[in-house]
Every structure is written in C-alpha cells, then in structure tokens.
Coordinates of C-alpha atoms and ligand atoms in Angstrom, one line a residue:
Chain A
M249 CA -12.7 17.0 -22.3
K250 CA -15.1 19.9 -22.4
W251 CA -12.5 22.5 -21.3
D252 CA -10.8 24.5 -23.9
T253 CA -8.2 26.9 -22.9
C254 CA -6.0 29.4 -24.7
D255 CA -3.3 29.2 -22.0
P256 CA -0.5 27.3 -23.7
S257 CA 1.1 26.4 -20.4
V258 CA -1.7 24.0 -19.7
Q259 CA -0.6 21.5 -22.3
Y260 CA 2.9 21.5 -20.8
L261 CA 1.5 21.0 -17.3
L262 CA -0.7 18.2 -18.5
H263 CA 2.3 16.5 -20.1
L264 CA 4.3 16.7 -16.9
G265 CA 1.3 15.6 -14.8
D266 CA 0.5 12.7 -17.1
D267 CA 4.0 11.3 -16.8
A268 CA 3.7 11.4 -13.0
L269 CA 0.2 10.0 -12.8
V270 CA 0.6 7.2 -15.3
L271 CA 3.9 6.0 -13.7
G272 CA 2.5 6.4 -10.2
H273 CA -0.5 4.4 -11.2
R274 CA 1.7 1.6 -12.6
L275 CA 3.7 1.5 -9.4
S276 CA 0.6 1.4 -7.3
E277 CA -0.4 -1.9 -9.1
W278 CA 2.5 -3.5 -7.1
C279 CA 0.9 -2.7 -3.8
G280 CA 0.3 -6.0 -1.9
H281 CA 2.2 -8.0 -4.5
G282 CA 5.9 -6.9 -4.1
P283 CA 8.8 -9.3 -4.0
I284 CA 9.5 -8.5 -0.3
L285 CA 7.5 -6.5 2.2
E286 CA 10.1 -3.7 2.5
E287 CA 10.1 -3.3 -1.2
D288 CA 6.3 -3.4 -1.5
I289 CA 6.3 -0.4 0.9
A290 CA 9.1 1.3 -1.1
L291 CA 7.2 1.0 -4.4
S292 CA 4.1 2.4 -2.7
N293 CA 6.2 5.3 -1.5
L294 CA 7.3 6.1 -5.1
A295 CA 3.7 5.8 -6.2
L296 CA 2.5 8.2 -3.5
D297 CA 5.2 10.8 -4.4
L298 CA 4.4 10.6 -8.1
V299 CA 0.6 10.7 -7.8
G300 CA 1.1 13.6 -5.3
L301 CA 3.2 15.4 -7.9
A302 CA 0.6 14.8 -10.6
R303 CA -2.0 16.4 -8.4
Q304 CA 0.2 19.6 -8.1
Y305 CA 0.6 19.9 -11.8
Y306 CA -3.1 19.2 -12.5
Q307 CA -4.2 21.7 -9.8
L308 CA -2.1 24.4 -11.4
A309 CA -3.4 23.5 -14.8
A310 CA -7.0 23.5 -13.5
Q311 CA -6.6 26.9 -12.1
R312 CA -5.4 28.2 -15.4
I313 CA -8.2 26.5 -17.3
S314 CA -10.8 27.8 -14.7
G315 CA -14.5 27.4 -15.3
G316 CA -14.8 24.9 -12.5
C317 CA -12.1 22.5 -13.8
T318 CA -10.5 20.4 -11.1
E319 CA -7.5 18.0 -10.9
D320 CA -10.0 15.1 -11.1
H321 CA -11.6 16.4 -14.3
L322 CA -8.1 16.3 -15.8
A323 CA -7.3 12.8 -14.5
Y324 CA -10.6 11.1 -15.0
W325 CA -12.3 12.8 -18.0
R326 CA -9.6 12.9 -20.7
S327 CA -9.3 10.0 -23.1
D328 CA -6.0 8.3 -23.9
R329 CA -5.7 10.5 -27.1
E330 CA -5.6 13.5 -24.7
F331 CA -2.9 12.1 -22.4
L332 CA 0.5 13.5 -23.2
N333 CA 2.8 11.2 -21.2
H334 CA 5.9 9.5 -22.6
V335 CA 5.2 6.0 -23.8
L336 CA 7.9 4.6 -21.5
V337 CA 5.9 5.3 -18.3
E338 CA 2.8 3.5 -19.4
Q339 CA 4.6 0.2 -20.1
P340 CA 3.2 -2.7 -18.1
N341 CA 5.0 -3.7 -14.9
G342 CA 6.4 -7.0 -16.2
D343 CA 8.7 -8.6 -13.6
F344 CA 10.5 -6.6 -10.9
A345 CA 13.5 -6.1 -13.3
D346 CA 11.2 -4.5 -15.9
T347 CA 9.7 -2.2 -13.3
M348 CA 13.1 -1.2 -12.1
A349 CA 14.4 -0.6 -15.7
R350 CA 11.5 1.6 -16.5
Q351 CA 11.9 3.4 -13.2
F352 CA 15.7 3.8 -13.6
F353 CA 15.5 5.2 -17.1
F354 CA 12.7 7.6 -16.1
D355 CA 14.2 8.7 -12.8
A356 CA 17.5 9.7 -14.4
F357 CA 15.5 11.8 -16.9
H358 CA 13.2 13.1 -14.2
V359 CA 16.0 14.4 -12.1
L360 CA 17.5 16.3 -15.0
Q361 CA 14.1 17.6 -16.1
L362 CA 13.2 18.9 -12.6
D363 CA 16.7 20.4 -12.1
A364 CA 16.0 22.5 -15.2
L365 CA 12.4 23.2 -14.2
Q366 CA 13.5 24.7 -10.9
H367 CA 14.7 27.6 -13.0
S368 CA 11.5 27.8 -15.1
S369 CA 10.3 31.3 -16.0
D370 CA 6.9 30.1 -14.7
A371 CA 7.4 30.7 -11.0
E372 CA 4.6 28.4 -9.9
L373 CA 6.0 25.5 -12.0
A374 CA 9.5 26.2 -10.6
A375 CA 8.2 25.9 -7.1
I376 CA 6.6 22.5 -7.7
A377 CA 9.9 21.3 -9.4
R378 CA 12.1 22.5 -6.5
K379 CA 10.1 20.4 -4.1
A380 CA 9.8 17.4 -6.4
L381 CA 13.5 17.3 -7.2
K382 CA 14.3 16.0 -3.7
E383 CA 11.9 13.1 -4.1
A384 CA 13.1 12.3 -7.6
T385 CA 16.7 12.3 -6.4
Y386 CA 15.8 9.7 -3.8
H387 CA 13.8 7.7 -6.4
A388 CA 16.8 7.7 -8.8
Q389 CA 19.1 6.4 -6.0
H390 CA 16.6 3.7 -5.2
S391 CA 16.2 2.4 -8.7
A392 CA 20.0 2.7 -9.4
D393 CA 20.6 0.6 -6.3
W394 CA 18.3 -2.1 -7.6
V395 CA 19.9 -2.1 -11.0
V396 CA 23.3 -2.6 -9.4
R397 CA 22.0 -5.2 -7.0
L398 CA 20.2 -7.2 -9.7
G399 CA 22.9 -6.8 -12.3
D400 CA 25.6 -7.9 -9.8
G401 CA 23.4 -10.4 -7.9
T402 CA 22.8 -13.9 -9.2
E403 CA 23.1 -15.2 -12.7
E404 CA 19.3 -15.1 -13.0
S405 CA 18.9 -11.6 -11.8
H406 CA 21.7 -10.5 -14.2
R407 CA 19.9 -12.1 -17.1
R408 CA 16.6 -10.6 -16.1
M409 CA 18.0 -7.1 -15.5
S410 CA 19.9 -7.2 -18.7
A411 CA 16.8 -8.2 -20.7
A412 CA 14.7 -5.5 -18.9
L413 CA 17.2 -2.8 -19.8
A414 CA 17.1 -3.9 -23.5
R415 CA 13.3 -4.0 -23.5
H416 CA 12.9 -0.5 -22.2
L417 CA 15.8 1.2 -23.9
P418 CA 14.0 1.7 -27.2
F419 CA 11.5 3.9 -25.4
V420 CA 14.1 6.3 -24.1
E421 CA 14.7 8.3 -27.2
E422 CA 11.3 9.9 -27.0
L423 CA 12.3 11.5 -23.7
F424 CA 14.9 13.5 -25.7
T425 CA 13.0 14.2 -28.8
A426 CA 11.2 17.5 -28.6
A427 CA 7.5 17.5 -29.6
A428 CA 5.4 20.6 -30.0
V429 CA 4.6 20.8 -26.3
D430 CA 8.4 20.8 -25.5
R431 CA 9.2 23.3 -28.1
V432 CA 6.6 25.8 -26.9
A433 CA 7.9 25.3 -23.3
F434 CA 11.5 25.8 -24.3
E435 CA 10.7 29.0 -26.3
R436 CA 8.8 30.5 -23.4
G437 CA 11.5 29.6 -20.9
W438 CA 9.2 27.2 -19.0
G439 CA 11.2 24.1 -19.5
P440 CA 14.5 22.7 -20.9
D441 CA 15.5 21.8 -24.4
V442 CA 14.9 18.1 -23.9
A443 CA 17.6 17.1 -26.4
S444 CA 20.2 18.9 -24.3
L445 CA 19.5 16.5 -21.4
R446 CA 20.6 13.5 -23.4
A447 CA 24.3 13.7 -22.7
S448 CA 23.9 14.0 -18.9
W449 CA 21.4 11.2 -18.9
L450 CA 23.8 8.9 -20.7
E451 CA 26.5 9.8 -18.2
L452 CA 24.2 9.1 -15.2
V453 CA 22.8 5.9 -16.6
G454 CA 26.1 4.7 -18.0
E455 CA 27.9 5.0 -14.6
V456 CA 25.3 2.8 -12.9
V457 CA 25.1 0.3 -15.6
A458 CA 28.8 -0.2 -15.6
K459 CA 28.8 -0.6 -11.8
A460 CA 26.1 -3.3 -12.2
A461 CA 28.4 -5.2 -14.7
L462 CA 25.7 -4.6 -17.3
S463 CA 25.8 -2.8 -20.6
L464 CA 23.4 -0.9 -22.7
P465 CA 22.8 -2.6 -26.0
V466 CA 22.7 -0.6 -29.2
V467 CA 19.0 -0.4 -30.1
A468 CA 17.0 1.4 -32.7
P469 CA 14.7 3.9 -31.1
K470 CA 11.0 3.2 -31.5
L471 CA 8.8 5.6 -33.4
L472 CA 6.8 7.1 -30.5
R473 CA 4.4 10.0 -30.3
G474 CA 3.1 9.9 -26.7
K475 CA 3.5 13.6 -26.3
Q476 CA 1.0 14.0 -29.2
G477 CA -1.4 11.7 -27.6
I478 CA -0.6 8.6 -29.6
H479 CA 0.2 5.8 -27.2
S480 CA 0.8 2.1 -26.9
E481 CA -2.3 -0.1 -26.6
S482 CA -1.8 -0.6 -22.9
L483 CA -2.7 3.0 -21.9
G484 CA -6.3 2.6 -22.9
F485 CA -6.7 -0.3 -20.5
L486 CA -4.9 1.6 -17.7
L487 CA -7.3 4.5 -18.1
A488 CA -10.4 2.4 -18.5
E489 CA -9.6 0.9 -15.1
M490 CA -8.6 4.1 -13.5
Q491 CA -11.5 6.2 -14.8
S492 CA -14.2 3.6 -14.5
L493 CA -16.0 4.8 -11.4
P494 CA -16.4 8.5 -12.1
R495 CA -17.5 7.6 -15.6
A496 CA -20.0 5.0 -14.4
Y497 CA -21.6 7.6 -12.1
P498 CA -21.2 10.9 -13.8
D499 CA -23.5 12.8 -11.4
A500 CA -21.6 11.7 -8.3
T501 CA -18.8 13.3 -6.4
W502 CA -16.3 11.3 -4.5
Chain B
M30 CA 10.0 -30.2 38.8
A31 CA 10.0 -28.0 41.8
P32 CA 12.1 -25.2 40.3
T33 CA 9.8 -25.0 37.2
V34 CA 6.7 -24.7 39.3
D35 CA 8.4 -22.0 41.2
L36 CA 9.4 -20.1 38.1
E37 CA 5.9 -20.4 36.6
A38 CA 4.3 -19.1 39.8
R39 CA 6.8 -16.2 39.9
F40 CA 6.0 -15.5 36.3
L41 CA 2.3 -15.3 36.9
A42 CA 2.8 -13.0 39.9
Y43 CA 5.1 -10.9 37.8
V44 CA 2.6 -10.4 34.9
A45 CA -0.3 -10.0 37.4
A46 CA 1.6 -7.1 38.9
E47 CA 1.4 -5.5 35.4
N48 CA 5.1 -5.9 34.6
K49 CA 6.3 -6.3 31.1
V50 CA 8.0 -9.5 29.9
E51 CA 11.0 -8.8 27.7
P52 CA 12.7 -11.2 25.1
K53 CA 15.6 -12.2 27.5
H54 CA 13.4 -12.9 30.4
W55 CA 12.5 -16.4 31.4
M56 CA 8.9 -17.3 30.2
P57 CA 6.9 -20.5 30.2
D58 CA 7.2 -22.4 26.9
A59 CA 3.5 -22.3 26.4
Y60 CA 3.5 -18.5 26.8
R61 CA 6.1 -18.2 24.2
K62 CA 4.2 -20.6 21.8
T63 CA 1.0 -18.8 22.3
L64 CA 2.6 -15.4 21.6
V65 CA 4.4 -16.7 18.5
R66 CA 1.1 -18.0 17.2
Q67 CA -0.9 -14.9 18.0
I68 CA 1.7 -12.3 16.9
S69 CA 2.5 -14.1 13.6
Q70 CA -1.2 -14.5 12.9
H71 CA -1.6 -10.9 13.5
A72 CA 1.3 -10.1 11.2
H73 CA -0.2 -12.3 8.5
S74 CA -3.5 -10.6 8.9
E75 CA -1.9 -7.2 8.2
V76 CA -0.2 -8.5 5.1
V77 CA -3.1 -10.6 3.7
G78 CA -5.3 -7.7 4.7
M79 CA -3.6 -5.5 2.1
L80 CA -5.1 -7.5 -0.7
P81 CA -8.9 -6.7 -0.5
E82 CA -8.1 -3.0 -0.3
A83 CA -5.3 -3.0 -2.9
N84 CA -8.1 -4.4 -5.1
W85 CA -9.4 -0.8 -5.4
I86 CA -6.3 1.3 -5.5
T87 CA -6.2 1.4 -9.3
R88 CA -9.9 2.3 -9.4
A89 CA -10.1 5.0 -6.6
P90 CA -12.5 7.6 -7.9
S91 CA -10.4 10.7 -7.2
L92 CA -6.7 11.4 -6.9
R93 CA -7.1 12.3 -3.3
A94 CA -8.9 9.0 -2.6
K95 CA -6.2 7.1 -4.4
L96 CA -3.5 8.6 -2.2
I97 CA -5.4 8.0 1.0
L98 CA -6.1 4.4 0.1
L99 CA -2.6 3.7 -1.1
A100 CA -1.1 5.2 2.0
K101 CA -3.5 3.1 4.1
V102 CA -2.7 -0.2 2.5
Q103 CA 1.0 0.7 2.8
D104 CA 0.5 1.3 6.5
E105 CA -0.8 -2.2 6.8
G106 CA 2.4 -3.5 5.2
G107 CA 4.3 -1.5 7.8
H108 CA 2.2 -3.1 10.6
G109 CA 3.1 -6.4 9.2
L110 CA 6.8 -5.5 9.5
Y111 CA 6.6 -4.3 13.1
L112 CA 4.7 -7.5 14.1
Y113 CA 7.0 -9.9 12.3
S114 CA 9.9 -8.2 14.1
A115 CA 8.0 -8.5 17.5
A116 CA 7.5 -12.2 16.8
E117 CA 11.1 -12.7 15.8
T118 CA 12.2 -11.6 19.3
L119 CA 10.6 -14.9 20.5
G120 CA 13.0 -16.9 18.4
T121 CA 11.1 -17.6 15.2
S122 CA 12.3 -16.3 11.9
R123 CA 10.1 -14.3 9.5
D124 CA 10.9 -16.7 6.8
Q125 CA 9.6 -19.6 8.9
M126 CA 6.4 -17.7 9.7
I127 CA 5.8 -16.8 6.0
D128 CA 6.5 -20.4 5.0
D129 CA 3.8 -21.5 7.6
L130 CA 1.4 -19.0 6.1
L131 CA 2.0 -20.1 2.5
A132 CA 1.7 -23.8 3.5
G133 CA -1.7 -23.1 5.0
K134 CA -0.5 -23.9 8.5
A135 CA -0.7 -20.5 10.0
K136 CA -4.0 -18.5 10.1
Y137 CA -4.9 -14.9 9.4
S138 CA -8.0 -13.0 10.2
S139 CA -11.0 -14.5 8.3
I140 CA -12.4 -11.2 7.5
F141 CA -10.0 -10.8 4.7
N142 CA -11.6 -13.8 2.9
Y143 CA -14.5 -11.7 1.9
P144 CA -14.5 -9.9 -1.4
T145 CA -14.4 -6.1 -1.9
L146 CA -17.0 -5.5 -4.5
T147 CA -17.6 -1.8 -4.7
W148 CA -15.9 1.4 -3.7
A149 CA -18.2 1.6 -0.7
D150 CA -16.3 -1.5 0.6
M151 CA -13.3 0.8 1.1
G152 CA -15.5 2.8 3.4
A153 CA -16.9 -0.2 5.2
V154 CA -13.6 -2.0 5.6
G155 CA -11.9 1.1 7.1
W156 CA -14.9 1.9 9.3
L157 CA -15.9 -1.6 10.5
V158 CA -12.8 -3.9 10.0
D159 CA -10.2 -1.4 11.1
G160 CA -12.7 -0.3 13.8
A161 CA -13.1 -3.8 15.1
A162 CA -9.3 -4.3 14.9
I163 CA -8.8 -1.2 17.0
Q164 CA -11.0 -2.5 19.7
N165 CA -8.8 -5.5 20.0
Q166 CA -5.5 -3.6 19.5
V167 CA -6.2 -0.9 22.1
M168 CA -6.5 -3.8 24.6
L169 CA -3.2 -5.3 23.3
C170 CA -1.3 -2.0 23.9
R171 CA -1.4 -3.2 27.5
T172 CA -0.5 -6.8 26.8
S173 CA 2.2 -8.4 29.0
Y174 CA 4.8 -9.0 26.3
G175 CA 6.9 -5.8 25.9
P176 CA 7.7 -5.9 22.1
Y177 CA 4.1 -6.8 21.2
S178 CA 2.7 -4.1 23.4
R179 CA 5.1 -1.5 21.9
A180 CA 4.3 -2.5 18.4
M181 CA 0.6 -2.1 19.2
V182 CA 1.1 1.4 20.5
R183 CA 2.6 2.5 17.2
I184 CA -0.1 0.6 15.2
C185 CA -3.1 1.9 17.1
K186 CA -2.2 5.5 16.2
E187 CA -2.4 4.7 12.5
E188 CA -5.5 2.4 12.8
S189 CA -7.6 5.2 14.2
F190 CA -6.8 7.2 11.1
H191 CA -7.9 4.3 9.0
Q192 CA -11.1 4.0 10.9
R193 CA -11.9 7.7 10.4
Q194 CA -11.0 7.7 6.8
G195 CA -13.2 4.7 6.2
Y196 CA -16.1 6.4 8.0
E197 CA -15.5 9.5 5.9
I198 CA -15.9 7.5 2.7
M199 CA -19.2 6.1 4.1
M200 CA -20.5 9.5 5.2
H201 CA -19.7 11.0 1.8
L202 CA -21.5 8.1 0.0
A203 CA -24.4 8.2 2.4
R204 CA -24.9 11.9 1.6
G205 CA -24.4 11.4 -2.2
T206 CA -26.6 10.3 -5.0
Q207 CA -29.3 7.6 -4.6
E208 CA -26.9 5.1 -6.1
Q209 CA -24.1 6.1 -3.8
K210 CA -26.3 5.7 -0.8
A211 CA -27.4 2.3 -1.9
M212 CA -23.8 1.3 -2.4
A213 CA -23.0 2.4 1.1
Q214 CA -25.9 0.5 2.6
D215 CA -25.1 -2.6 0.6
A216 CA -21.5 -2.5 1.9
L217 CA -22.7 -2.2 5.5
N218 CA -25.1 -5.1 5.0
R219 CA -22.3 -7.3 3.7
W220 CA -19.6 -6.3 6.2
W221 CA -21.6 -6.0 9.5
W222 CA -21.8 -9.6 10.5
P223 CA -18.3 -10.7 9.4
S224 CA -17.0 -7.7 11.4
L225 CA -18.8 -8.9 14.6
M226 CA -17.3 -12.3 14.0
M227 CA -13.8 -10.8 14.0
F228 CA -13.8 -10.9 17.8
G229 CA -14.1 -14.7 17.8
P230 CA -16.6 -17.0 19.5
S231 CA -17.8 -16.4 23.0
D232 CA -15.1 -17.0 25.6
D233 CA -16.7 -20.1 27.0
Q234 CA -16.1 -21.6 23.6
S235 CA -12.6 -20.3 23.1
P236 CA -10.3 -22.8 24.8
N237 CA -7.3 -20.6 25.2
S238 CA -9.0 -17.5 26.5
A239 CA -8.7 -18.1 30.2
Q240 CA -5.0 -18.9 30.0
S241 CA -4.3 -15.8 27.9
M242 CA -6.1 -13.7 30.4
A243 CA -4.0 -15.2 33.3
W244 CA -0.9 -14.4 31.3
R245 CA -2.2 -10.9 30.7
I246 CA -1.8 -11.4 27.0
K247 CA -5.4 -10.7 26.6
R248 CA -7.3 -8.4 29.0
K249 CA -10.9 -8.5 27.9
S250 CA -13.3 -11.2 26.8
N251 CA -14.3 -11.6 23.2
D252 CA -17.9 -10.8 24.1
D253 CA -17.0 -7.6 25.9
L254 CA -14.9 -6.4 23.0
R255 CA -17.7 -7.2 20.6
Q256 CA -20.2 -5.3 22.8
E257 CA -17.9 -2.3 23.0
F258 CA -17.6 -2.3 19.2
I259 CA -21.4 -2.5 18.7
D260 CA -22.1 0.2 21.2
K261 CA -19.6 2.5 19.6
T262 CA -20.6 1.8 16.0
V263 CA -24.4 1.8 16.0
P264 CA -24.7 5.6 16.7
Q265 CA -22.1 6.2 13.9
A266 CA -24.3 4.4 11.5
E267 CA -27.4 6.3 12.7
F268 CA -25.6 9.6 12.3
I269 CA -25.1 9.0 8.6
G270 CA -28.5 7.5 8.0
L271 CA -27.5 3.9 7.4
S272 CA -29.2 1.0 9.0
I273 CA -27.5 -1.9 10.7
P274 CA -28.8 -5.2 9.1
D275 CA -30.0 -6.7 12.4
P276 CA -33.7 -6.7 13.2
D277 CA -33.0 -7.6 16.8
L278 CA -30.7 -4.7 17.5
K279 CA -32.1 -2.4 20.2
W280 CA -30.8 -0.3 23.0
N281 CA -31.2 -2.0 26.4
E282 CA -31.6 0.7 29.0
E283 CA -31.1 -1.7 31.9
R284 CA -27.8 -3.1 30.6
G285 CA -26.6 0.2 29.2
H286 CA -25.7 -1.6 26.0
Y287 CA -27.2 -2.6 22.7
D288 CA -28.9 -6.0 22.5
F289 CA -28.2 -7.7 19.1
G290 CA -29.2 -10.8 17.2
A291 CA -27.6 -14.2 17.1
I292 CA -24.4 -14.5 15.1
D293 CA -24.3 -17.3 12.6
W294 CA -21.2 -19.1 13.8
S295 CA -21.5 -21.7 11.1
E296 CA -20.5 -19.1 8.6
F297 CA -17.5 -18.2 10.7
F298 CA -16.3 -21.7 11.0
A299 CA -16.8 -22.3 7.3
V300 CA -14.6 -19.4 6.5
V301 CA -12.0 -20.4 9.1
A302 CA -12.0 -23.9 7.6
G303 CA -11.0 -22.4 4.3
N304 CA -14.4 -22.2 2.6
G305 CA -14.9 -18.4 2.6
P306 CA -15.5 -16.6 -0.7
C307 CA -11.8 -15.6 -1.2
N308 CA -9.7 -17.9 0.9
T309 CA -8.2 -19.5 -2.2
E310 CA -7.5 -16.2 -4.0
R311 CA -5.9 -14.6 -1.0
L312 CA -3.5 -17.4 -0.4
E313 CA -2.8 -17.8 -4.1
A314 CA -2.0 -14.1 -4.3
R315 CA 0.5 -14.3 -1.4
R316 CA 2.1 -17.5 -2.9
K317 CA 2.4 -15.9 -6.3
A318 CA 4.1 -12.8 -4.9
H319 CA 6.4 -14.9 -2.8
A320 CA 7.3 -17.2 -5.7
E321 CA 7.8 -14.4 -8.2
G322 CA 9.9 -12.5 -5.7
A323 CA 12.2 -15.4 -4.9
W324 CA 14.8 -14.5 -7.5
V325 CA 14.8 -10.8 -6.3
R326 CA 15.4 -11.9 -2.7
E327 CA 18.2 -14.3 -3.8
A328 CA 19.8 -11.6 -5.8
A329 CA 19.7 -9.1 -3.0
S330 CA 21.4 -11.5 -0.6
A331 CA 23.9 -12.6 -3.1
Y332 CA 24.8 -9.0 -3.8
A333 CA 25.0 -8.2 0.0
A334 CA 27.3 -11.2 0.4
K335 CA 29.6 -10.1 -2.4
Q336 CA 29.7 -6.6 -0.9
S337 CA 30.8 -7.7 2.5
A338 CA 33.4 -10.0 0.9
R339 CA 34.7 -7.0 -1.0
R340 CA 34.9 -4.8 2.0
P341 CA 38.3 -5.0 3.8
A342 CA 38.0 -6.9 7.1
A343 CA 37.4 -4.7 10.1
G344 CA 40.5 -3.6 11.9
L345 CA 42.8 -4.2 9.0
P346 CA 44.1 -1.3 7.0
A347 CA 42.7 -1.2 3.4
K348 CA 45.1 -2.2 0.8
P349 CA 46.9 0.9 -0.3
H350 CA 46.3 2.0 -3.9
A351 CA 49.1 1.5 -6.3
A352 CA 50.6 4.9 -6.9
Ligands
FE2_36 FE1 -3.1 -2.6 10.5
FE2_37 FE1 -5.6 -0.4 9.4

C-alpha cells in the first residue's frame, strides 16, 4: 500500500476491519449454496453485517490516513502480509458445522470485544462498536443456537459439530494473545486487554457447549501471527479472488 | 356432471369480475395444477437465479458493490421463500417441489442457464433480466390467485430496486474507461436476445396462454409484454451510449412501438431442452447444496422433535422441582 501514516490508531482499525471483512467474505461464499433456504438468507445477513462493519472501520482509518485514501484502497490494495485479521476468521468454510464452529468462537469473542470497545477513549471507534454490538449479539445467539441444534440433533450432526469444534479450537488462543497492535490499543485506552477477555469467553462458550451435549477437547494452541500479517495459506487465495478486478483494471473506478 | 359445469361457469364469472381466489375456495383442478406448476417454476427461478449472480459476490470490485450484490441475491432467496409458501397453499409441499426441481421434472427460467462472465454481467442481469421479470411480475400483481398476487406485490417492490441497481452498474461502466465500456457493451450483446426470450414464444404457439388468460392468471400476451420491455429498455440503452445488438431495431411511428428483428427460437428451445451453456452446472449446484445440507436439515428436525418431547404437554402443570 502506498499510504504511510503516523497515526497509530490506523493499524488497530485495520485489524478490526480485517476481521470483519475476511469473515464476512467467507460467509458470503455460502450465498446460493446454503443447507436450507432460510439459513442461506441468514448467512448472507451475517455477511452483510460484517462487511458493513468492515466498511465503517476502513472509512475511519482512511480519514485518518488522508491523501485520498478510501475504504476500497484499504480492502483491495493491501497484500496478505498487510492484513491483520486473526487466522481463525480466514479458515475455509468446510461443512456447515465448520462454518458454525468458526462463527461461534468468533462471535463470543466479538461480543466481548465490542462491549469493551463501546467504552473506547476513541469516541469515533466507540460509536461504531456501540452499533455493532447489537448485531454481534444477534450473531452470537444464532451461532450458539446452531451449535446446540447440531450437537443435540442426530448422531451424525453431533459427530460433525464435535469435530468442527476440535478443528477450530486451536485457533482461539490467538484471540487472547496480545500482539503489538493490541498492546498499543490497550495502552492508549482504545481497546481491551485481550487476555482479560479469555475467562468470560470460556464461560460463554462453555455454557453453550454443555447445553449442546458437547465438550471442548484439550488442544495445544497453534503458533499464530495473523495480527502481524503472517497468515495461513488460504488468505492469499481469498484476497487474490476478492481483489482481482480492481487490480486487473487499475485505472478504473467501480 | 351438471354441478361441475355449473361450478366451473361460476368460477369463470367470479374471476372475470376481478375477484380473488383464496386457498379454501373451490377451484377447477386444472386451475390448481396450472398454478402449482407456474408458481413453483417461478420459485425455482428465484432460487436457481441466485447462482449466476452469486458467482460474482466474492469478486465484487468495491465494498459497496459487494454489499449491494449480496443483498440483491439474498432478496432473490427471499422471493423463493414467498413463492414456495404461496404454492404450498395449493396443497403441494416445498419438499415435493424441490424434489421435482432436482429430479429435472420441474422447470425454471432458462435465462439462468447462461454464464456470468464479467462484472458487467451483474449490470446486464439486473437491468435486463430483472427488468424483463418485472414486466411479467407487475402483471402478476393482479393475477386471480390471492396468495400469488400478494407475493408478487412484495416482490415487485424489490425487483424495481434490482433493475435500477443493475442499470446503475451499466451506466457507471459505460462512462468508465475504454475497457469498462467494452465490457458493458459485450454484456449487453450477450444478454439482450436471451432476455427477450424470457417472455416465451408468441401466444399462438403457447398452448396454455388462452386458458390462463380466461382464468385471469395471466393478463397480457407474451408478445405484448415483450414489446413493452423493448420500448422501455431501448431508450435506456441509448441514454448511456450502448447499442442494442439488433440491426433491425427501429422506431415505428405508426405503431408507436419499436420494430425488432426475428428471435432465434431454436436457441430458446435448445436451452429449455437442457442444452444451454450452464444447465448442467446450475442443477448440479442445487443438487450439491441440497445433498450436503441433508444432515443439517435432519439434525434441525431431530432437535425440534426432542425439544417438543421435552416440553411439558399443554394444559398440564409442569412437574414441580424437587425442593
Ligand atoms: Fe426475484
Ligand atoms: Fe430480482
């Protein structure tokens, strides 16, 4: 990206925006292919909320970068090494249980994160968070309902949901491990100490998992550095697809 | 026999007087059958129609465009839901209708068997395909079957947004770089004739048209709807500097309509017969989603059954908790 900025809040806004965009993009891949029409529509709703949220973070970041930077520059002209999302949200959709496990783990974190961000010392960021919290709370309810339904549905759905939780759990520790971007945000009062959200997350998630007659296996966390721009191999493909048109026609506007 | 004749005559008079038929009313079997076929086909078209546009959601060139397109395709899914519900009021289940689609027994609009090759196709589909659909659907807002008519009223509001958003994409491309303008013209070239075919063959070749008109299911002829669409769309193309790919197209002062070239119906019938560019892919995509979703649907109903078994029976006091 050609924009350099000395405003440190930009990195944090990009981190928040990238989580929302990348997860929203993944969910939008379901559109037209959902397991049932009502759920196809519901997954699109989640995607619409998250991409909409990403736009708000990027617009604020773009204002602070200035020099003609826009939300689309931030979404379409950064490489995967410049994306600061958690590795969890870029994981491929897998089956419906995988998508719900990824969503359920992220939603529980997202609600806690936004709840803290409402009280951010950055008033513009706080305003975005306040609005997004309502949506995220709804998302968390939706994904928790599915975890329970699948966990306590049939033998097959129980097996699939159980495997999906186990597959996504090793990505969770990154949510609660502060990287430089989180530490700066916490020091300036923009955002929470992410490690402090862990206990509440475990409580939220544990309650639902128990209700679903499932359990969280003991897993070793993966070594992940998404917030430093080091991602899984899948993000490169996601971005190559997403960014293809603006990059093929760099003189065009859309 | 006599009472049936009497009922049918009364039914015809009833719809001729612009009254709405409701699910519990008596209706001729053939009327019911025609409606089930038409409404389910219409529902399938909404759902299969999600696929060609969903093809570009992950490649939308701006975040705004991505949201608009995603919301649009989601709307089409909602239209599918309203229409399946309307068809269910006639006594056929959604599962049955979907099985017929996946078995290749039920049809959907052939337009969705064409590929979406560039971003400009998102413009052309919204502008032309939704535009042609509106022409038909505005007419259907006044159709004689109440639930169908009411579903159409809701749907038409959204369709006109879709048409405008599609046109907006085309306008933007037509005013963009050379490459963007070429992309827009290419999309118009590819979608124009298939869009005209959406109205179906001339009425003298559509065996069921006269009966549907008498039942007030259908209120205008295919040719009239097609002409209205052309008359409305040609000036819109001119306004953004794109040319309609029809050398015979010209304004006929006397008729007060555009004259246009002959439609290649052999193409239409080839696509209807299953040999369009994407018939196989579209049906495969629906079958795959359905098959892969089976365990999810089973789990949801198994869970719902367990829940209702756990709930105390209505009217009985819940078992008191042990102190
Ligand atoms: Fe529609
Ligand atoms: Fe539409």
